[in-house]
Short mmCIF file of C-alpha atoms in Angstrom, two decimals:
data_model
loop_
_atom_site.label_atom_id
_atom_site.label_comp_id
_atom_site.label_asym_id
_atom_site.label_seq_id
_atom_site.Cartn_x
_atom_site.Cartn_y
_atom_site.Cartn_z
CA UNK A 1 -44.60 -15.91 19.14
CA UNK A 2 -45.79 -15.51 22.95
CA UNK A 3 -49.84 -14.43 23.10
CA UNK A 4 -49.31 -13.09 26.44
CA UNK A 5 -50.56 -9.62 27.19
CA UNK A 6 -49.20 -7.44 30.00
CA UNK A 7 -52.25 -5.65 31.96
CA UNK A 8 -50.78 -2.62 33.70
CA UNK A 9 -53.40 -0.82 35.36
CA UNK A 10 -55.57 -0.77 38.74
CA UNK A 11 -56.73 -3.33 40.74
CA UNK A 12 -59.25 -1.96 43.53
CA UNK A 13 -62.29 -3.45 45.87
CA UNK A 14 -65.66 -1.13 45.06
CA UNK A 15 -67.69 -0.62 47.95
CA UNK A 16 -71.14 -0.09 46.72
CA UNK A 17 -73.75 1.30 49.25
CA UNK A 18 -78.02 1.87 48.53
CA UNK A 19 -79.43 4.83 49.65
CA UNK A 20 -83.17 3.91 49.50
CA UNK A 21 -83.89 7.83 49.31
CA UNK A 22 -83.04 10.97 47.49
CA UNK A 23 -79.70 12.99 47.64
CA UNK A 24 -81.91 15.89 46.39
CA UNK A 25 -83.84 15.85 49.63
CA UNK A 26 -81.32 16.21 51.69
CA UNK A 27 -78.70 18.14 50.25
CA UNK A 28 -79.87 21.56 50.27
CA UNK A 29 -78.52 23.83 47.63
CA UNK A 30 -78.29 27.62 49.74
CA UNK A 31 -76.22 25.12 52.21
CA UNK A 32 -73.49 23.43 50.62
CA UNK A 33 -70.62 25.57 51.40
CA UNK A 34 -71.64 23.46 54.91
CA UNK A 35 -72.71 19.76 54.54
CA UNK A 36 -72.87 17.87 57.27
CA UNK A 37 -75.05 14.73 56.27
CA UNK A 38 -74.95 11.05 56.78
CA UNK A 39 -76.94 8.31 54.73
CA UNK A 40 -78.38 5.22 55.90
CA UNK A 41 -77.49 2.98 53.94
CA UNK A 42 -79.43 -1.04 54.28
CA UNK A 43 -77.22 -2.42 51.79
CA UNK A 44 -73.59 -3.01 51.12
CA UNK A 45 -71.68 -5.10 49.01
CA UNK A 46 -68.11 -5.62 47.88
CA UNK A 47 -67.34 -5.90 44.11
CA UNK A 48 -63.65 -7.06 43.25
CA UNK A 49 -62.63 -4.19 40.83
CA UNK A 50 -59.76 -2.42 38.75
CA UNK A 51 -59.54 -1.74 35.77
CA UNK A 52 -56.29 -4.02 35.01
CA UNK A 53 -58.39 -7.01 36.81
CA UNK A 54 -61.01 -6.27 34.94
CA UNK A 55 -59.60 -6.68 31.61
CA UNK A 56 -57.55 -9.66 32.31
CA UNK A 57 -60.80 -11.59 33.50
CA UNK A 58 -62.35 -11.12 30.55
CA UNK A 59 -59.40 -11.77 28.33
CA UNK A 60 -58.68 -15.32 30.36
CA UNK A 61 -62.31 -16.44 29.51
CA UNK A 62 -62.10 -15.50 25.95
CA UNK A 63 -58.43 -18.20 25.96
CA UNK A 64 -56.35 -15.29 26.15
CA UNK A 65 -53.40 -15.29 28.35
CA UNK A 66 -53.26 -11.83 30.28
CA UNK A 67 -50.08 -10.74 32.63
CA UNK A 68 -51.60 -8.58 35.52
CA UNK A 69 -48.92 -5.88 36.46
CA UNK A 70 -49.90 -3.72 39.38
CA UNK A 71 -49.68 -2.79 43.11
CA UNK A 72 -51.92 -4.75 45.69
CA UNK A 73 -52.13 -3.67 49.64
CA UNK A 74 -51.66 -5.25 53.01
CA UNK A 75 -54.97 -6.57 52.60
CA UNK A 76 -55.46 -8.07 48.85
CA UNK A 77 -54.39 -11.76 49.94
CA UNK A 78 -57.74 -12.94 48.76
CA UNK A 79 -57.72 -10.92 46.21
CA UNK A 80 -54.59 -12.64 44.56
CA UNK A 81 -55.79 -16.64 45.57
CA UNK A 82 -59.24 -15.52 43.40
CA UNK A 83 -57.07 -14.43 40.30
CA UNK A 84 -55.24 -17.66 40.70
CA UNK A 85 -58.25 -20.06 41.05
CA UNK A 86 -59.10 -17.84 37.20
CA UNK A 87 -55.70 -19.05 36.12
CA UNK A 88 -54.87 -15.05 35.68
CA UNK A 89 -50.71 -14.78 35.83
CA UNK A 90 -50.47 -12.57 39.13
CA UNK A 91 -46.68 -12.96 38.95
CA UNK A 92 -46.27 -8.99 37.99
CA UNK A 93 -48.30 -7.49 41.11
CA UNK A 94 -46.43 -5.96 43.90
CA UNK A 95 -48.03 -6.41 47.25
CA UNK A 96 -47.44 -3.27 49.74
CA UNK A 97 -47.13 -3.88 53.24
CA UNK A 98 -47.73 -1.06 54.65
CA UNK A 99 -50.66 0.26 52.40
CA UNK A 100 -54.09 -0.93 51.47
CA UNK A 101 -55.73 -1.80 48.29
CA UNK A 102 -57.10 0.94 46.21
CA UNK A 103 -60.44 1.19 47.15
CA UNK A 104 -63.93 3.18 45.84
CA UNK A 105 -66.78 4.21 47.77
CA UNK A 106 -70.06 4.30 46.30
CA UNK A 107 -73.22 5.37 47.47
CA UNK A 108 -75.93 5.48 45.14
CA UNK A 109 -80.02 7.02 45.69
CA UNK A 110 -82.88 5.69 44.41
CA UNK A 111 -82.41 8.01 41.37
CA UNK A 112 -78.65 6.26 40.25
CA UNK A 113 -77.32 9.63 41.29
CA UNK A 114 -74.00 8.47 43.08
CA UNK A 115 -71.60 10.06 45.10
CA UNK A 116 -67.79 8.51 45.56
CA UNK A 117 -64.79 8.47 47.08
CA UNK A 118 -61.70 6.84 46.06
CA UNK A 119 -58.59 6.14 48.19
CA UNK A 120 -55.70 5.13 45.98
CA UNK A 121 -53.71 3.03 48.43
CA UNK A 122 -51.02 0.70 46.93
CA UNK A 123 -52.09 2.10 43.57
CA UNK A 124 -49.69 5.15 44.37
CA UNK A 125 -46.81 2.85 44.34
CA UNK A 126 -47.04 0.85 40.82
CA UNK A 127 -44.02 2.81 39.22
CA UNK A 128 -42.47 0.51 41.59
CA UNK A 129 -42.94 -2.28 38.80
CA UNK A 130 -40.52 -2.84 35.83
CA UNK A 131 -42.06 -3.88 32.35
CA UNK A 132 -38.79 -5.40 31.32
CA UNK A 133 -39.07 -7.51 34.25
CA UNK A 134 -42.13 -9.81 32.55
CA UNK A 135 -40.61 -11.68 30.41
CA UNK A 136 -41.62 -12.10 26.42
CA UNK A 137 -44.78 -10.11 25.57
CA UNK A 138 -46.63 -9.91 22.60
CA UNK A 139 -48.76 -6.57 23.79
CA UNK A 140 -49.31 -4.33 26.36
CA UNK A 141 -52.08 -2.10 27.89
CA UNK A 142 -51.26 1.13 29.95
CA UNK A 143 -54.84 1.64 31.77
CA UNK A 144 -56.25 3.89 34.65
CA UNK A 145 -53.32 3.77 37.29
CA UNK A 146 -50.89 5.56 39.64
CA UNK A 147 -50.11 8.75 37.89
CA UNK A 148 -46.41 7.76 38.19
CA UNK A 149 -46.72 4.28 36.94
CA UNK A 150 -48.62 5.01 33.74
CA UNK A 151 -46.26 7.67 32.93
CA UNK A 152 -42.81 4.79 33.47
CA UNK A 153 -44.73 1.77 32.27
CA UNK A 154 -45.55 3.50 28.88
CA UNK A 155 -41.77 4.71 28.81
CA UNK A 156 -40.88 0.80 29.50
CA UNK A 157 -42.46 -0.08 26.75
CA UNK A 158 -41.45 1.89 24.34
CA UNK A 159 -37.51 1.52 25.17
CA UNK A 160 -38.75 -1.97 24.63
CA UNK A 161 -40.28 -1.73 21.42
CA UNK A 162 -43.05 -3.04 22.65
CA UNK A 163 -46.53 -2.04 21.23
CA UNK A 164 -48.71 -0.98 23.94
CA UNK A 165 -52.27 0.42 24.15
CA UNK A 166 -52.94 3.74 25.79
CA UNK A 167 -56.22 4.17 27.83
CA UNK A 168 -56.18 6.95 29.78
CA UNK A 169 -59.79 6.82 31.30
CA UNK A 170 -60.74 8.29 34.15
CA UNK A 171 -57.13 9.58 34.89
CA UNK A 172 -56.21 11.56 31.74
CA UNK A 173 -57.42 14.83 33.59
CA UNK A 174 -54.18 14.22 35.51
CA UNK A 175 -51.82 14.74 32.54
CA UNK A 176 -51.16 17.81 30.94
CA UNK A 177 -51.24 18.09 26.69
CA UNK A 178 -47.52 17.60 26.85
CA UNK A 179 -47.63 14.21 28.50
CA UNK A 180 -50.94 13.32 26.74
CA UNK A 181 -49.12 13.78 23.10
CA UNK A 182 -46.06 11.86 24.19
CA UNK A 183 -48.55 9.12 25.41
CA UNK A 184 -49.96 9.04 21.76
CA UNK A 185 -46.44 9.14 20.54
CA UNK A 186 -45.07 6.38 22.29
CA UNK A 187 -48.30 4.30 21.79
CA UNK A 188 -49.53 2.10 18.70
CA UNK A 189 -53.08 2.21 20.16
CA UNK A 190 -55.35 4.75 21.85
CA UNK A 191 -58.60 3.36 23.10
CA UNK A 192 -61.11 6.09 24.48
CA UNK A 193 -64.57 6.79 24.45
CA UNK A 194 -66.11 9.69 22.74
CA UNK A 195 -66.16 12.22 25.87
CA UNK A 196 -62.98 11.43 27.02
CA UNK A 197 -61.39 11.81 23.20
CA UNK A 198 -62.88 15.27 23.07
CA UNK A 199 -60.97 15.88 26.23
CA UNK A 200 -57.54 14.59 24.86
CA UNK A 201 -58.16 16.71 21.68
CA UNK A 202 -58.72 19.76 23.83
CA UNK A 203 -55.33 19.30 26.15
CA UNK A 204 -53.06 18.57 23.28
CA UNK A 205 -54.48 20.61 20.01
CA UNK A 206 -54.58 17.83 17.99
CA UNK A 207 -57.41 17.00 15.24
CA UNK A 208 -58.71 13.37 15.00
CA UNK A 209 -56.52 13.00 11.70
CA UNK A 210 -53.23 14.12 13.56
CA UNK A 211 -53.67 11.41 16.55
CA UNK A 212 -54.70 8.96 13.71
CA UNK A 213 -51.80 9.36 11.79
CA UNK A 214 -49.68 8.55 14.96
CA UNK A 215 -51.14 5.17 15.61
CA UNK A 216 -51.91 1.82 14.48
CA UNK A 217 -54.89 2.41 15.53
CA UNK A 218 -57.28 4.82 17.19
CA UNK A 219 -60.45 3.46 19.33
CA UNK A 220 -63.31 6.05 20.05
CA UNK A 221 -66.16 3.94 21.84
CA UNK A 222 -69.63 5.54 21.72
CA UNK A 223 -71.74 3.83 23.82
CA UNK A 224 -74.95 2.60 22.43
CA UNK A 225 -74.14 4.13 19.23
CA UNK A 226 -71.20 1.43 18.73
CA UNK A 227 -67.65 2.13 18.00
CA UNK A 228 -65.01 3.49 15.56
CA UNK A 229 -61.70 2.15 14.64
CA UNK A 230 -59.56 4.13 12.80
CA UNK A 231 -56.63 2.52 11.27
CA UNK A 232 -53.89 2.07 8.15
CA UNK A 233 -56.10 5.05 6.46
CA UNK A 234 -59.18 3.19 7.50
CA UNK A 235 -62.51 3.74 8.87
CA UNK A 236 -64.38 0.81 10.43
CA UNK A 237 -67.65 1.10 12.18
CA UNK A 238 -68.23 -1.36 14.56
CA UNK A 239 -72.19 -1.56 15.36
CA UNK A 240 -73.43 -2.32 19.46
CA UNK A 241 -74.61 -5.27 19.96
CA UNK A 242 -77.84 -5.41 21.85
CA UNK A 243 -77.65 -6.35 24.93
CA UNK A 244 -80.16 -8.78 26.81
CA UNK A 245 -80.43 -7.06 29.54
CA UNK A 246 -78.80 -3.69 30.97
CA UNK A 247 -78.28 -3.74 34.42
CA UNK A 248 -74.67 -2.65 35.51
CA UNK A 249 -72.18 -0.34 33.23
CA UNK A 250 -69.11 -0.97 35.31
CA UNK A 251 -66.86 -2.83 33.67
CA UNK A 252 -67.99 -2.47 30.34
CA UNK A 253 -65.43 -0.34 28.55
CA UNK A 254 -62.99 -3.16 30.30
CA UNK A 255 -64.62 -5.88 28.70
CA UNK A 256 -64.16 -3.98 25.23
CA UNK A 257 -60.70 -3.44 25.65
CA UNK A 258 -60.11 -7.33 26.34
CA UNK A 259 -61.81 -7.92 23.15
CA UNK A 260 -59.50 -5.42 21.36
CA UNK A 261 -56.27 -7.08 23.33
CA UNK A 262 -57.88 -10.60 22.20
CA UNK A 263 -57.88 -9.59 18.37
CA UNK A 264 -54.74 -8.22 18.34
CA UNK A 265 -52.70 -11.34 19.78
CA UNK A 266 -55.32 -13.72 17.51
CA UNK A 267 -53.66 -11.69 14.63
CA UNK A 268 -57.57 -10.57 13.88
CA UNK A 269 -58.48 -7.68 11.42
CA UNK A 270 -59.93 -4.48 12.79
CA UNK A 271 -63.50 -5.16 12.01
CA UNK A 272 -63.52 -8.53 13.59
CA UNK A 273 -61.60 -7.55 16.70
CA UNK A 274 -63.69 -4.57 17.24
CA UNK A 275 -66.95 -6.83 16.69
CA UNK A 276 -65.71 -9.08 19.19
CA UNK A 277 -64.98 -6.06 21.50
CA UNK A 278 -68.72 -5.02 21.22
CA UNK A 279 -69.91 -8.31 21.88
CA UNK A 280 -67.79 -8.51 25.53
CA UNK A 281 -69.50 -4.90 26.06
CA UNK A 282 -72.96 -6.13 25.80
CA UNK A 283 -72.56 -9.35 27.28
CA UNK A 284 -71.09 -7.75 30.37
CA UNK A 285 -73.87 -4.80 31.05
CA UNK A 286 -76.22 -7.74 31.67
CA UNK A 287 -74.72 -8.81 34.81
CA UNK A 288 -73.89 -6.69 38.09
CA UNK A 289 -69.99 -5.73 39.26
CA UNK A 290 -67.50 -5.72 36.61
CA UNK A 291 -66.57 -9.75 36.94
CA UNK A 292 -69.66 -11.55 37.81
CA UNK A 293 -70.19 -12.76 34.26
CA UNK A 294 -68.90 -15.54 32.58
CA UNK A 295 -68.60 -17.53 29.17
CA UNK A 296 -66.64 -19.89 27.05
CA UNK A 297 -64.86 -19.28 24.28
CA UNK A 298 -66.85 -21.76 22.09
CA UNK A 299 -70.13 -19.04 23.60
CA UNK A 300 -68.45 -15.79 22.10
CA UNK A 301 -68.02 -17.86 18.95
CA UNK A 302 -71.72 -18.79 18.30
CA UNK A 303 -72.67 -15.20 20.05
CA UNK A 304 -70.68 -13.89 17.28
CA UNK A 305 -72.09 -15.51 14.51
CA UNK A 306 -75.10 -14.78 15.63
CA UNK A 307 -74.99 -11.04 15.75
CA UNK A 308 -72.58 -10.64 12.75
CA UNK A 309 -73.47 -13.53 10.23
CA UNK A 310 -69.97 -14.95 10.27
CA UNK A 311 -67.56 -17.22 12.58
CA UNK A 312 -64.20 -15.14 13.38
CA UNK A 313 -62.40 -18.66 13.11
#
């Protein structure tokens, strides 16, 4: 049976801009109705980003074999020859000509207070992309995207039959509790951290239990605290791994889900596939941009026995 796992999601360059001073002293509250402000900002730098790209880095250098599906602009060209030098299958992204790459704007203070912008670009056209069209899959992942593609790529896979994992992130305010619960439906996983599962209770009315009982599996990440996998009845708690150094979130909850994508083509059980999942986390926080890190798989193995007392092999 084919190991390869279908990424449909973003793929984005971050802009990421220092402020060396405070937001707080310059924004001033009785004015707001009225900004007019500008930032100098000494430093700049260009992250490659996206949440699809994201995961599929991470799976590749764990010897998984990830399918990136998604919509690149006019101006992605080097974006696609540095997936191929990583050996990442880029065969599923669309390039569109007359749109750029989705793109985020960050400008952070001294105090990590940030404020963004995002400019969607190609992303807007990924329902342009046709599941069926990638060949034999074991698994899929329906992350952050174009409103539109989520929505049709999720529907793909189901007509399909083929198990996907839902992770609505930082788009789910965009769906209503309707399209949210026949998400979960359609789905055999939902992956979400804690804040954003409150939210999906909230829009559709369903308890824990009820989502639960409509999956294989249900993923609630909780930061520091760990993780919880509920699944076949089961409750496993999956304990954070300490990281060496914490120095950049972004990418984090990507590196989890690669771990989660990893055990489930592996054939893993629950508790090892979430381990290894908590183990990507931490290893990723330590380094800066969401795919500046890097290790072998023979790394994650002795990182694993270390942390857990046992070899998943």
């Amino acid at each position: 049976m084919t190991k390869t796992a279908l990424i449909c999601g973003s793929i984005a360059f971050d802009k990421i801009m220092q402020y060396h001073g405070r937001f707080a002293e310059t924004l001033l509250a009785d004015q707001l109705h009225r900004v007019n402000v500008s930032f100098l900002v000494p430093t700049l730098r260009t992250e490659y980003g996206g949440c699809s790209v994201n995961i599929a880095y991470n799976l590749k250098l764990l010897g998984g074999a990830p399918l990136v599906m998604g919509t690149i602009g006019q101006d992605g060209g080097d974006y696609l020859e540095r997936m191929g030098k990583q050996g990442i299958d880029t065969r599923a992204i669309r390039t569109i000509a007359d749109a750029y790459t989705a793109q985020c704007f960050v400008t952070a203070d001294q105090d990590n207070n940030q404020i963004n912008a995002f400019h969607p670009g190609a992303m807007q056209y990924s329902h342009q992309n046709n599941v069926a069209d990638c060949g034999a899959l074991r698994v899929a992942i329906i992350s952050p995207d174009g409103r539109d593609g989520m929505l049709k790529h999720a529907a793909d896979c189901a007509e399909l039959k083929l198990p996907f994992m839902f992770d609505p992130g930082q788009q789910l305010p965009m769906f209503s509790g309707e399209e949210l619960i026949r998400f979960i439906e359609q789905a055999s996983y939902l992956a979400s951290n804690d804040y954003e599962f409150e939210m999906v209770m909230d829009r559709t009315g369903l308890t824990q239990a009820d989502i639960a009982a409509r999956l294989d599996a249900l993923i609630i990440t909780r930061g520091g605290e760990g993780s919880d996998i509920y699944a076949g009845g089961e409750h496993y708690r999956i304990p954070a791994v300490k990281a060496e150094n914490i120095v950049d979130p972004t990418g984090c909850g990507d590196a989890y889900r690669a771990g989660l994508l990893y055990g489930i083509t592996e054939g893993f059980d629950w508790p090892t596939t979430g381990r290894i999942a908590s183990l990507l986390g931490a290893i990723k926080i330590a380094s800066q941009g969401g795919q500046n890190h890097t290790f072998t798989p023979d790394q994650i193995e002795q990182q694993f026995e270390a942390a857990f007392g046992y070899r998943f092999r």
